[in-house]
């Protein structure tokens, strides 16, 4: 059973919303894998209901970059996840997610699949989208640097409607992260070659 976050609380949330800075989190592992980093921010909405509860929405943009076999070009994989709490789900469910700038110049409505998050009870995660270009459209909306509207509805009613303050920080971190990942992807490729099957042969030559 979902716990409904009443849309009648929208403007109350707008007046009292707080948020963390956009920050990057390095996810690089072994050199053999892709260069990986994410950018995230959490919005908090106190007094979301009569009991004085707090709702949170965390946005996580994951960027992965891998050097292609030609050794010259790279591929970029982008993922976008929304973590919403409290939003209790027993199983995966389809919703319509609105994610757009307040002036509606960027973004739109997207078919999404929300699922229970195994990390925390009462939290839902949105990471699956109905359209192949939906993630790109949502990231472009974030990069616009304007205040955002996030909404969620099922076939019957509106469940969530938040106004999210935004600025150009995400755009700056996004560009910086892309440059960093390009450099790491090249370095990872060099390390893979150096530590590859020919490593033993190079050692013999060095003797």
CSV table of N, CA and C in Angstrom, one decimal, residues 19-94:
chain,number,residue,atom,x,y,z
A,19,UNK,N,17.4,22.1,0.9
A,19,UNK,CA,18.1,21.2,0.0
A,19,UNK,C,19.6,21.2,0.3
A,20,UNK,N,20.3,20.1,-0.1
A,20,UNK,CA,21.7,20.1,0.0
A,20,UNK,C,22.3,20.6,-1.3
A,21,UNK,N,23.6,20.9,-1.2
A,21,UNK,CA,24.3,21.3,-2.4
A,21,UNK,C,24.4,20.2,-3.4
A,22,UNK,N,24.5,20.5,-4.7
A,22,UNK,CA,24.8,19.4,-5.6
A,22,UNK,C,26.2,19.0,-5.3
A,23,UNK,N,26.5,17.7,-5.3
A,23,UNK,CA,27.8,17.2,-5.0
A,23,UNK,C,28.1,16.0,-5.8
A,24,UNK,N,29.4,15.8,-6.1
A,24,UNK,CA,29.8,14.6,-6.9
A,24,UNK,C,30.3,13.5,-5.9
A,25,UNK,N,30.2,12.3,-6.4
A,25,UNK,CA,30.6,11.1,-5.6
A,25,UNK,C,31.4,10.2,-6.5
A,26,UNK,N,32.7,10.0,-6.3
A,26,UNK,CA,33.5,9.2,-7.1
A,26,UNK,C,33.2,7.7,-6.9
A,27,UNK,N,32.8,7.0,-8.0
A,27,UNK,CA,32.5,5.6,-8.0
A,27,UNK,C,33.5,4.7,-8.7
A,28,UNK,N,34.7,5.3,-9.0
A,28,UNK,CA,35.7,4.5,-9.7
A,28,UNK,C,36.1,3.3,-8.9
A,29,UNK,N,36.2,2.1,-9.6
A,29,UNK,CA,36.6,0.9,-9.0
A,29,UNK,C,38.0,0.5,-9.6
A,30,UNK,N,38.1,-0.7,-10.1
A,30,UNK,CA,39.3,-1.2,-10.7
A,30,UNK,C,39.5,-0.5,-12.0
A,31,UNK,N,40.7,-0.4,-12.5
A,31,UNK,CA,41.0,0.3,-13.7
A,31,UNK,C,40.3,-0.4,-14.9
A,32,UNK,N,40.0,-1.7,-14.8
A,32,UNK,CA,39.4,-2.4,-15.9
A,32,UNK,C,38.0,-2.0,-16.2
A,33,UNK,N,37.3,-1.4,-15.3
A,33,UNK,CA,35.9,-1.0,-15.5
A,33,UNK,C,35.8,0.5,-16.0
A,34,UNK,N,34.6,0.9,-16.2
A,34,UNK,CA,34.4,2.3,-16.7
A,34,UNK,C,34.7,3.3,-15.7
A,35,UNK,N,35.1,4.5,-16.1
A,35,UNK,CA,35.2,5.6,-15.2
A,35,UNK,C,33.8,6.1,-14.8
A,36,UNK,N,33.5,6.2,-13.5
A,36,UNK,CA,32.2,6.4,-13.1
A,36,UNK,C,32.1,7.4,-11.9
A,37,UNK,N,31.1,8.3,-12.0
A,37,UNK,CA,30.9,9.3,-11.0
A,37,UNK,C,29.4,9.7,-11.0
A,38,UNK,N,28.9,10.1,-9.8
A,38,UNK,CA,27.5,10.5,-9.8
A,38,UNK,C,27.4,11.9,-9.2
A,39,UNK,N,26.3,12.6,-9.5
A,39,UNK,CA,26.0,13.9,-9.1
A,39,UNK,C,24.7,13.8,-8.4
A,40,UNK,N,24.6,14.4,-7.1
A,40,UNK,CA,23.3,14.2,-6.4
A,40,UNK,C,23.0,15.4,-5.5
A,41,UNK,N,21.7,15.4,-5.2
A,41,UNK,CA,21.1,16.5,-4.3
A,41,UNK,C,19.9,15.9,-3.7
A,42,UNK,N,19.7,16.3,-2.4
A,42,UNK,CA,18.5,15.9,-1.7
A,42,UNK,C,17.6,17.1,-1.3
A,43,UNK,N,16.4,17.0,-1.6
A,43,UNK,CA,15.4,18.0,-1.2
A,43,UNK,C,14.6,17.5,0.0
A,44,UNK,N,14.4,18.3,1.0
A,44,UNK,CA,13.6,17.9,2.2
A,44,UNK,C,12.4,18.8,2.4
A,45,UNK,N,11.3,18.2,2.7
A,45,UNK,CA,10.0,19.0,2.9
A,45,UNK,C,9.4,18.7,4.2
A,46,UNK,N,9.7,19.5,5.2
A,46,UNK,CA,9.1,19.3,6.6
A,46,UNK,C,7.6,19.6,6.6
A,47,UNK,N,7.0,19.0,7.7
A,47,UNK,CA,5.6,19.3,7.9
A,47,UNK,C,4.7,18.9,6.7
A,48,UNK,N,5.1,17.7,6.1
A,48,UNK,CA,4.4,17.3,4.9
A,48,UNK,C,3.0,16.8,5.2
A,49,UNK,N,2.7,16.5,6.5
A,49,UNK,CA,1.4,16.1,6.9
A,49,UNK,C,1.1,16.6,8.3
A,50,UNK,N,-0.1,16.3,8.8
A,50,UNK,CA,-0.5,16.8,10.1
A,50,UNK,C,0.3,16.3,11.2
A,51,UNK,N,1.0,15.2,11.0
A,51,UNK,CA,1.9,14.6,12.0
A,51,UNK,C,3.3,15.3,12.1
A,52,UNK,N,3.5,16.2,11.1
A,52,UNK,CA,4.8,16.9,11.1
A,52,UNK,C,5.9,16.0,10.5
A,53,UNK,N,5.5,15.1,9.6
A,53,UNK,CA,6.5,14.3,9.0
A,53,UNK,C,7.4,15.0,7.9
A,54,UNK,N,8.5,14.4,7.6
A,54,UNK,CA,9.4,15.0,6.6
A,54,UNK,C,9.4,14.1,5.3
A,55,UNK,N,9.3,14.7,4.2
A,55,UNK,CA,9.4,14.0,2.9
A,55,UNK,C,10.8,14.4,2.3
A,56,UNK,N,11.4,13.4,1.6
A,56,UNK,CA,12.7,13.7,0.9
A,56,UNK,C,12.6,13.2,-0.5
A,57,UNK,N,13.3,14.0,-1.4
A,57,UNK,CA,13.4,13.5,-2.8
A,57,UNK,C,14.9,13.7,-3.1
A,58,UNK,N,15.6,12.6,-3.4
A,58,UNK,CA,17.0,12.6,-3.8
A,58,UNK,C,17.1,12.3,-5.3
A,59,UNK,N,17.8,13.2,-6.0
A,59,UNK,CA,18.1,13.0,-7.4
A,59,UNK,C,19.5,12.6,-7.6
A,60,UNK,N,19.8,11.5,-8.3
A,60,UNK,CA,21.1,11.0,-8.5
A,60,UNK,C,21.3,10.8,-10.0
A,61,UNK,N,22.3,11.5,-10.6
A,61,UNK,CA,22.7,11.4,-12.0
A,61,UNK,C,24.0,10.6,-12.0
A,62,UNK,N,24.0,9.4,-12.6
A,62,UNK,CA,25.2,8.6,-12.7
A,62,UNK,C,25.8,8.6,-14.1
A,63,UNK,N,27.0,8.9,-14.2
A,63,UNK,CA,27.7,9.0,-15.4
A,63,UNK,C,28.9,8.0,-15.5
A,64,UNK,N,28.9,7.2,-16.6
A,64,UNK,CA,29.9,6.2,-16.8
A,64,UNK,C,30.5,6.4,-18.2
A,65,UNK,N,31.8,6.4,-18.2
A,65,UNK,CA,32.5,6.6,-19.5
A,65,UNK,C,33.5,5.5,-19.7
A,66,UNK,N,33.5,4.9,-21.0
A,66,UNK,CA,34.4,3.8,-21.3
A,66,UNK,C,35.0,4.1,-22.6
A,67,UNK,N,36.3,3.8,-22.7
A,67,UNK,CA,37.0,4.0,-24.0
A,67,UNK,C,36.6,2.9,-25.0
A,68,UNK,N,36.3,3.3,-26.2
A,68,UNK,CA,35.9,2.3,-27.2
A,68,UNK,C,37.1,1.5,-27.7
A,69,UNK,N,36.9,0.4,-28.4
A,69,UNK,CA,38.0,-0.5,-28.8
A,69,UNK,C,39.0,0.3,-29.8
A,70,UNK,N,38.5,1.3,-30.5
A,70,UNK,CA,39.5,2.0,-31.4
A,70,UNK,C,40.5,2.8,-30.6
A,71,UNK,N,40.3,3.0,-29.3
A,71,UNK,CA,41.3,3.7,-28.5
A,71,UNK,C,41.3,5.2,-28.7
A,72,UNK,N,40.4,5.7,-29.4
A,72,UNK,CA,40.3,7.1,-29.7
A,72,UNK,C,39.0,7.8,-29.2
A,73,UNK,N,37.9,7.0,-29.2
A,73,UNK,CA,36.6,7.6,-28.8
A,73,UNK,C,36.1,6.9,-27.5
A,74,UNK,N,35.2,7.6,-26.9
A,74,UNK,CA,34.6,7.1,-25.7
A,74,UNK,C,33.1,7.0,-25.8
A,75,UNK,N,32.5,6.1,-25.0
A,75,UNK,CA,31.1,6.0,-24.9
A,75,UNK,C,30.6,6.5,-23.5
A,76,UNK,N,29.5,7.2,-23.5
A,76,UNK,CA,29.0,7.8,-22.2
A,76,UNK,C,27.6,7.1,-21.9
A,77,UNK,N,27.5,6.6,-20.8
A,77,UNK,CA,26.3,6.0,-20.3
A,77,UNK,C,25.8,6.8,-19.1
A,78,UNK,N,24.5,7.2,-19.3
A,78,UNK,CA,23.9,8.1,-18.2
A,78,UNK,C,22.7,7.4,-17.6
A,79,UNK,N,22.6,7.5,-16.3
A,79,UNK,CA,21.4,7.0,-15.6
A,79,UNK,C,20.9,8.1,-14.7
A,80,UNK,N,19.6,8.1,-14.5
A,80,UNK,CA,19.0,9.1,-13.6
A,80,UNK,C,18.0,8.3,-12.6
A,81,UNK,N,18.2,8.6,-11.3
A,81,UNK,CA,17.4,7.9,-10.3
A,81,UNK,C,16.8,8.9,-9.4
A,82,UNK,N,15.6,8.7,-9.0
A,82,UNK,CA,14.9,9.5,-8.0
A,82,UNK,C,14.5,8.6,-6.9
A,83,UNK,N,14.9,9.1,-5.7
A,83,UNK,CA,14.6,8.3,-4.4
A,83,UNK,C,13.5,9.2,-3.6
A,84,UNK,N,12.4,8.6,-3.4
A,84,UNK,CA,11.3,9.3,-2.8
A,84,UNK,C,10.9,8.7,-1.4
A,85,UNK,N,10.9,9.4,-0.4
A,85,UNK,CA,10.5,8.9,0.9
A,85,UNK,C,9.7,10.0,1.7
A,86,UNK,N,8.5,9.6,2.3
A,86,UNK,CA,8.0,8.3,2.4
A,86,UNK,C,7.1,8.0,1.1
A,87,UNK,N,7.3,6.8,0.6
A,87,UNK,CA,6.5,6.4,-0.5
A,87,UNK,C,6.5,4.8,-0.5
A,88,UNK,N,5.6,4.2,0.2
A,88,UNK,CA,5.7,2.8,0.4
A,88,UNK,C,5.1,2.0,-0.7
A,89,UNK,N,5.9,1.1,-1.3
A,89,UNK,CA,5.4,0.2,-2.3
A,89,UNK,C,5.7,-1.2,-1.9
A,90,UNK,N,4.7,-2.1,-2.3
A,90,UNK,CA,4.9,-3.5,-2.0
A,90,UNK,C,5.6,-4.2,-3.2
A,91,UNK,N,5.4,-3.6,-4.4
A,91,UNK,CA,6.0,-4.2,-5.6
A,91,UNK,C,6.1,-3.0,-6.6
A,92,UNK,N,6.7,-3.3,-7.8
A,92,UNK,CA,6.9,-2.4,-8.8
A,92,UNK,C,5.5,-1.9,-9.3
A,93,UNK,N,5.4,-0.6,-9.7
A,93,UNK,CA,4.2,0.0,-10.2
A,93,UNK,C,4.5,1.1,-11.2
A,94,UNK,N,3.5,1.2,-12.1
A,94,UNK,CA,3.7,2.2,-13.2
A,94,UNK,C,3.1,3.6,-12.7
